[in-house]
PDB file of C-alpha atoms in Angstrom:
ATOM      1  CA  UNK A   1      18.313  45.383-114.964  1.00 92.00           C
ATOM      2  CA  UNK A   2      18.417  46.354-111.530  1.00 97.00           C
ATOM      3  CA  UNK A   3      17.120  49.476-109.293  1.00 97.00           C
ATOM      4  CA  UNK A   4      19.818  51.173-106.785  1.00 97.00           C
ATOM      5  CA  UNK A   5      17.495  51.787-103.515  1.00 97.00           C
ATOM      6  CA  UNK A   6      20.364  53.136-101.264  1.00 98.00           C
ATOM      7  CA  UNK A   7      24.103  53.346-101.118  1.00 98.00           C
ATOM      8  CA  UNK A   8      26.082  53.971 -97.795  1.00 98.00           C
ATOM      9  CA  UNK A   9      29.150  55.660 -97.808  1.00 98.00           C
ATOM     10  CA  UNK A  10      31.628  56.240 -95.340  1.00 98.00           C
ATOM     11  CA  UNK A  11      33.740  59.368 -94.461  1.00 98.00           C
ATOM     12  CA  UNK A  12      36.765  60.528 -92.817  1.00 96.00           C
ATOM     13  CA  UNK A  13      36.993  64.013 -91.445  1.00 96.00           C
ATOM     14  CA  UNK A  14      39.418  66.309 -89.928  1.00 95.00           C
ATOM     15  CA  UNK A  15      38.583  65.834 -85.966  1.00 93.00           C
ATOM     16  CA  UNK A  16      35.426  67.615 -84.324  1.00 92.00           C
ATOM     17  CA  UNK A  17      34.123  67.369 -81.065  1.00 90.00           C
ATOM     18  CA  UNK A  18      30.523  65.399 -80.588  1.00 91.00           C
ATOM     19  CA  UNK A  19      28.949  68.412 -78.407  1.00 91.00           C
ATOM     20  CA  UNK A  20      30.422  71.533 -80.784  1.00 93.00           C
ATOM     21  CA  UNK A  21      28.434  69.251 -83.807  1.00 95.00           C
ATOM     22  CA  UNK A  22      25.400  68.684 -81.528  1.00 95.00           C
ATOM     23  CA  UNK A  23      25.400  72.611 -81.084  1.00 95.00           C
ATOM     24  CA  UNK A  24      26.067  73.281 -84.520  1.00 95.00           C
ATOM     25  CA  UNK A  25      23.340  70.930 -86.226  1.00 97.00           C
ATOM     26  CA  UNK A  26      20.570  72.482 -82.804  1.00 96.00           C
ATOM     27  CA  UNK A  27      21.244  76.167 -83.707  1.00 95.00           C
ATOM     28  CA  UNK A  28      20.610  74.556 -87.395  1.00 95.00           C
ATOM     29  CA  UNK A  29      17.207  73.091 -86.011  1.00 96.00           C
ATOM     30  CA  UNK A  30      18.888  69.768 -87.151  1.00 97.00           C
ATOM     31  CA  UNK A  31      17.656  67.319 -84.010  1.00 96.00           C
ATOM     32  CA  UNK A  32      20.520  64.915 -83.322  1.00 96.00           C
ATOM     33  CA  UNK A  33      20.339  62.089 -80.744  1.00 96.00           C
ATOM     34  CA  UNK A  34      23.386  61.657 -78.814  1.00 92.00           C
ATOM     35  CA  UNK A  35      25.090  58.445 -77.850  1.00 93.00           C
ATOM     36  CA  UNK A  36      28.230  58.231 -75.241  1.00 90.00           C
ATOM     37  CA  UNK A  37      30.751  57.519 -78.697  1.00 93.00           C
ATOM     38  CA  UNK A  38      28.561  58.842 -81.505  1.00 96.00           C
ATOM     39  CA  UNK A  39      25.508  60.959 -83.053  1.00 97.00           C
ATOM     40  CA  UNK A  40      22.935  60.244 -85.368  1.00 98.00           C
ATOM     41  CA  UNK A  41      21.010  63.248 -87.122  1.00 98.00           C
ATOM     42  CA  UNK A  42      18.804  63.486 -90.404  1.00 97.00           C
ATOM     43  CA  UNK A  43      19.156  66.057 -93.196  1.00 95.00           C
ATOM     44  CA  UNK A  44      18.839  66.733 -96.783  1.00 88.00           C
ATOM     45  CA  UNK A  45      16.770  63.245 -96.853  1.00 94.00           C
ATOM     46  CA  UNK A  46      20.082  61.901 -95.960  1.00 98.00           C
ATOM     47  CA  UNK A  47      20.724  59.983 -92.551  1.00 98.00           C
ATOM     48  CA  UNK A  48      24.320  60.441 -91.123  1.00 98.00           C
ATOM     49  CA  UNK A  49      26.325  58.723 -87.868  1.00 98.00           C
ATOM     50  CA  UNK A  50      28.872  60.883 -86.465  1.00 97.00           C
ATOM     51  CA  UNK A  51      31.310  58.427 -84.436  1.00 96.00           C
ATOM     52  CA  UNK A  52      33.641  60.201 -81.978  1.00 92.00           C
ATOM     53  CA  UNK A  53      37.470  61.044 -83.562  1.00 85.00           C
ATOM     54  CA  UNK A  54      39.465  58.152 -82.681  1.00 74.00           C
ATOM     55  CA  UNK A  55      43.591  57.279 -82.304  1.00 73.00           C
ATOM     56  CA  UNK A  56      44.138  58.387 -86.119  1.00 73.00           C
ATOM     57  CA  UNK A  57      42.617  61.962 -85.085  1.00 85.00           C
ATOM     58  CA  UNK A  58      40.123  61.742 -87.563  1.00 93.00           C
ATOM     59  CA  UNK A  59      36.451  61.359 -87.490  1.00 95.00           C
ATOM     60  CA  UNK A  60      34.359  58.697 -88.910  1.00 96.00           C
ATOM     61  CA  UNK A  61      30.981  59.576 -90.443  1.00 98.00           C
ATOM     62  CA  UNK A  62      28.319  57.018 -92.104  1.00 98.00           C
ATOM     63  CA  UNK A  63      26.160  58.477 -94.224  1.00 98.00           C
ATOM     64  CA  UNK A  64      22.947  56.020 -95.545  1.00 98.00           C
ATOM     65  CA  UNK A  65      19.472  56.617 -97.458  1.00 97.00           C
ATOM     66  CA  UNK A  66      21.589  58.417-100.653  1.00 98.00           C
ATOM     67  CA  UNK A  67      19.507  56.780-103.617  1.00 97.00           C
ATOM     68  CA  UNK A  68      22.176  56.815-106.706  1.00 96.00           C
ATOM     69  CA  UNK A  69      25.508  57.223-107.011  1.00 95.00           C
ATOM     70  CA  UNK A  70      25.075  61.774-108.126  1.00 95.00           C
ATOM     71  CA  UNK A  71      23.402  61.696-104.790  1.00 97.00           C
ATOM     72  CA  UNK A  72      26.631  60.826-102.986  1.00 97.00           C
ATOM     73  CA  UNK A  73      28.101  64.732-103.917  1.00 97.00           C
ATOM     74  CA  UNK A  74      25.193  66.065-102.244  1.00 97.00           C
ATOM     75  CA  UNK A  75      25.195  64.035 -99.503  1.00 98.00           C
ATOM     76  CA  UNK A  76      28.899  64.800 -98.631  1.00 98.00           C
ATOM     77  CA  UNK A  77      28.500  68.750 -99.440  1.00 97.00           C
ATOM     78  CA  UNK A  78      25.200  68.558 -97.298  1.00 97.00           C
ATOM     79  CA  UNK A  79      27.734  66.980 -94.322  1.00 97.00           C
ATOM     80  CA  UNK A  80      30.470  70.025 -95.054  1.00 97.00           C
ATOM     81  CA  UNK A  81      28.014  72.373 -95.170  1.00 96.00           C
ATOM     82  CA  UNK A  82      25.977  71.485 -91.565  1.00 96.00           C
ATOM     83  CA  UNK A  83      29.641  70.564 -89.540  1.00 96.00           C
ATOM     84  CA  UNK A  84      31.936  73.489 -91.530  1.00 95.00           C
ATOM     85  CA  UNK A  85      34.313  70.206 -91.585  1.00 95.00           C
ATOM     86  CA  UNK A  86      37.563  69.198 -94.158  1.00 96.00           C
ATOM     87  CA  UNK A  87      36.471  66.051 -95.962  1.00 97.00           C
ATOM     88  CA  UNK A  88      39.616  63.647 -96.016  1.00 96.00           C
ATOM     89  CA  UNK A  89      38.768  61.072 -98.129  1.00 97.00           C
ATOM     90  CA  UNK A  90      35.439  58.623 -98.796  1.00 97.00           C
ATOM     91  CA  UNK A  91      34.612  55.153 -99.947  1.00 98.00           C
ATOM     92  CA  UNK A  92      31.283  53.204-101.033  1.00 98.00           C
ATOM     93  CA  UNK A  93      30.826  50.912 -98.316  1.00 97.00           C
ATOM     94  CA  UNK A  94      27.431  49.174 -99.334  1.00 98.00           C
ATOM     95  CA  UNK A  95      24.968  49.164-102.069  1.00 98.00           C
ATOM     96  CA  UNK A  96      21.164  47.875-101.569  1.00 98.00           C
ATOM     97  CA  UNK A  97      19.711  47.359-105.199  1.00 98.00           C
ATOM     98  CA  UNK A  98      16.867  45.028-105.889  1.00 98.00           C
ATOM     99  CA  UNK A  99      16.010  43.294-109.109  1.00 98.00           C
ATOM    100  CA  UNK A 100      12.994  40.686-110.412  1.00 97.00           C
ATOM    101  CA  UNK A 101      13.704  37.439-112.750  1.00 95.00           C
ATOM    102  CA  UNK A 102      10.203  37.682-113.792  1.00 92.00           C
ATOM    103  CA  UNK A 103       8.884  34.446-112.920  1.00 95.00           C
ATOM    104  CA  UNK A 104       8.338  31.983-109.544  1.00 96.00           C
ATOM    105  CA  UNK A 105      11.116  30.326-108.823  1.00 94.00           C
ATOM    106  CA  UNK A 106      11.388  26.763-106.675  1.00 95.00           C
ATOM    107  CA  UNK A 107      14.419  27.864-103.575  1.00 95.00           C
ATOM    108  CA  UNK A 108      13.916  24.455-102.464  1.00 93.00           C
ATOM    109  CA  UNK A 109      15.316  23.442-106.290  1.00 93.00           C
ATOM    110  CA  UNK A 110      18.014  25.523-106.048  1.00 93.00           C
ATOM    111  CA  UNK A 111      19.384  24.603-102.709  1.00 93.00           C
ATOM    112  CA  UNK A 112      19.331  20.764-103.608  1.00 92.00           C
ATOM    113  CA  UNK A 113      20.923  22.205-107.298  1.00 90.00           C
ATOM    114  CA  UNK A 114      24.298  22.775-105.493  1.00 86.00           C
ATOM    115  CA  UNK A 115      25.039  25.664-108.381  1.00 91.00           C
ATOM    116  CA  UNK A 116      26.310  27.566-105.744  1.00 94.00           C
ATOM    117  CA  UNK A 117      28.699  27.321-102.835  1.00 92.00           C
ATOM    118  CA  UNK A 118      27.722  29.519-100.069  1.00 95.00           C
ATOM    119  CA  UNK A 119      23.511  29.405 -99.471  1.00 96.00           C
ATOM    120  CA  UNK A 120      21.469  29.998 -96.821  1.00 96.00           C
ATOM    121  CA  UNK A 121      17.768  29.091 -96.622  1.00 96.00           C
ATOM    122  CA  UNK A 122      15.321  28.457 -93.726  1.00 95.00           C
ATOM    123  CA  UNK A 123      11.914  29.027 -94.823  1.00 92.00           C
ATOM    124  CA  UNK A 124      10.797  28.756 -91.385  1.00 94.00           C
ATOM    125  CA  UNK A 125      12.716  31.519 -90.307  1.00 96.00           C
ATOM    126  CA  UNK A 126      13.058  34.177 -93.287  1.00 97.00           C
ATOM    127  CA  UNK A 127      11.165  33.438 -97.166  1.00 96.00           C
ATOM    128  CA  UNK A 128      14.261  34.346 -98.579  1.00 97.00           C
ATOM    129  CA  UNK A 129      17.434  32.202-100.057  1.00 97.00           C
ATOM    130  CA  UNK A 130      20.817  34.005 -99.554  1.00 98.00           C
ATOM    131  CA  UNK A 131      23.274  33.386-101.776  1.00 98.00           C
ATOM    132  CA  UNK A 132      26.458  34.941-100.428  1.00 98.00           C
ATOM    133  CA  UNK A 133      29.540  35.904-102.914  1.00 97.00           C
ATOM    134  CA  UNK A 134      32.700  36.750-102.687  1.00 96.00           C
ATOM    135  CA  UNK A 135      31.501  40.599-103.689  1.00 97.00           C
ATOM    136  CA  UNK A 136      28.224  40.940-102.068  1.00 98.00           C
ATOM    137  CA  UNK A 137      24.494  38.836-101.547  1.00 98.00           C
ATOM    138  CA  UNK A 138      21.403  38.314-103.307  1.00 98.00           C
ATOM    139  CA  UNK A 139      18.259  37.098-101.485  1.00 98.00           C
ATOM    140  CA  UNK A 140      16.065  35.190-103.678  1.00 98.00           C
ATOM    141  CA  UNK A 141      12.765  35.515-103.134  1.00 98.00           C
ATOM    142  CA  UNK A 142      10.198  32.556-104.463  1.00 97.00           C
ATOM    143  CA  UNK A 143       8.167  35.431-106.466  1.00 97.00           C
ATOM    144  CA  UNK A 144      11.882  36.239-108.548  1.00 97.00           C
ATOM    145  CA  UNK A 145      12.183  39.236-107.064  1.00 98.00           C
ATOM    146  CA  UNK A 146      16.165  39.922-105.809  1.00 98.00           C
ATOM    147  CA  UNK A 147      17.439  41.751-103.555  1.00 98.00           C
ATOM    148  CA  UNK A 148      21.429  42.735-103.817  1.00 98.00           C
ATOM    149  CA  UNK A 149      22.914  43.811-100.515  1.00 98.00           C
ATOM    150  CA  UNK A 150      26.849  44.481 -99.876  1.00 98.00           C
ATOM    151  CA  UNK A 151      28.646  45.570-103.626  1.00 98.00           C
ATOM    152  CA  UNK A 152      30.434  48.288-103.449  1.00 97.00           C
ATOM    153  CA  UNK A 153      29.935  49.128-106.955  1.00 97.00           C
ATOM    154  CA  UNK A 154      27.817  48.612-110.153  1.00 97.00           C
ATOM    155  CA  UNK A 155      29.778  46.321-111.535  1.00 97.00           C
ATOM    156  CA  UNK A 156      29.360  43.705-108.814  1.00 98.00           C
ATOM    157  CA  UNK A 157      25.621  43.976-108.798  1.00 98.00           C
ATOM    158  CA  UNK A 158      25.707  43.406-112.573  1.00 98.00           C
ATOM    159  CA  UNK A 159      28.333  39.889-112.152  1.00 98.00           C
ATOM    160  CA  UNK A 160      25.934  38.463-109.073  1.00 98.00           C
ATOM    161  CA  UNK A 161      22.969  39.191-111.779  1.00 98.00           C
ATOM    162  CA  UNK A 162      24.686  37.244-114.471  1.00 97.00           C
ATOM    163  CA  UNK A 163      25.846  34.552-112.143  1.00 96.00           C
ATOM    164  CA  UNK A 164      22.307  34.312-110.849  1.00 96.00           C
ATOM    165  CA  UNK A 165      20.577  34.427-113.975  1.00 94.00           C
ATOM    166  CA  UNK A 166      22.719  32.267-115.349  1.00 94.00           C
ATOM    167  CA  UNK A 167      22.168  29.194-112.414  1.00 92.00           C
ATOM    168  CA  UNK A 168      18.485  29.592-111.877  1.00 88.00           C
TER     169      UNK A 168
END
């Protein structure tokens, strides 16, 4: 079982101009902080990153802090609705979820283990133990507690849960 704790999702818009946005979202009373190639602004509980239109005449917009995967409707018709902009097209880009084994577990163990290819662990330098995939990262954390960073969908959290559960 894992919780989803935020998804990011990335954008592409017909082209709009920073400063007709940043005029937009202020007559909104949206506050947006402006960058020389992008803007950042907060809304709906949603955070969003407005980068500049670029050589494809399209503009690129992050949005982060959407908490499940109905959010990601009302994120996007949150964006349409602040910018009056044309929505070309969308994609999952990265999915935070976290997870707990239920028990301690020894990272020194599993590092000397070998069970998997691609690890990371410093204790001097971060408590966790990254295990990296070919689909996303855990971080092992000595308590069990998991943290999944980088799927793009549920069914790569649930295959680095198996393969984790399965090795530990």
């Amino acid at each position: 079982m894992f919780l989803i704790r935020n998804i990011k999702v990335s954008v592409k818009v017909k082209p709009l101009v920073l400063n007709n946005a940043v005029l937009r979202l202020k007559h909104k009373g949206i506050k947006t902080n402006l960058f020389s190639n992008f803007i950042t602004f907060k809304a709906k509980n949603f955070t969003f990153v407005l980068f500049k239109s670029g050589q494809k005449k399209e503009n690129h917009i992050n949005i982060t802090q959407i908490p499940n995967f109905r959010s990601i409707d009302k994120a996007i018709a949150s964006l349409v609705k602040l910018l009056r902009c044309r929505v070309l097209r969308h994609t999952v880009d990265n999915i935070i979820a976290t997870s707990a084994l239920d028990r301690t577990i020894s990272l020194r163990h599993i590092v000397h283990s070998k069970a998997f290819k691609k690890i990371k662990y410093n204790s001097e330098i971060f408590p966790g133990l990254f295990v990296k995939f070919w689909n996303g990262t855990v971080i092992i954390f000595h308590t069990g507690k998991l943290v999944i960073v980088g799927c793009k969908n549920k069914r790569s959290i649930k295959w680095i849960l198996q393969k984790i559960t399965a090795n530990i």
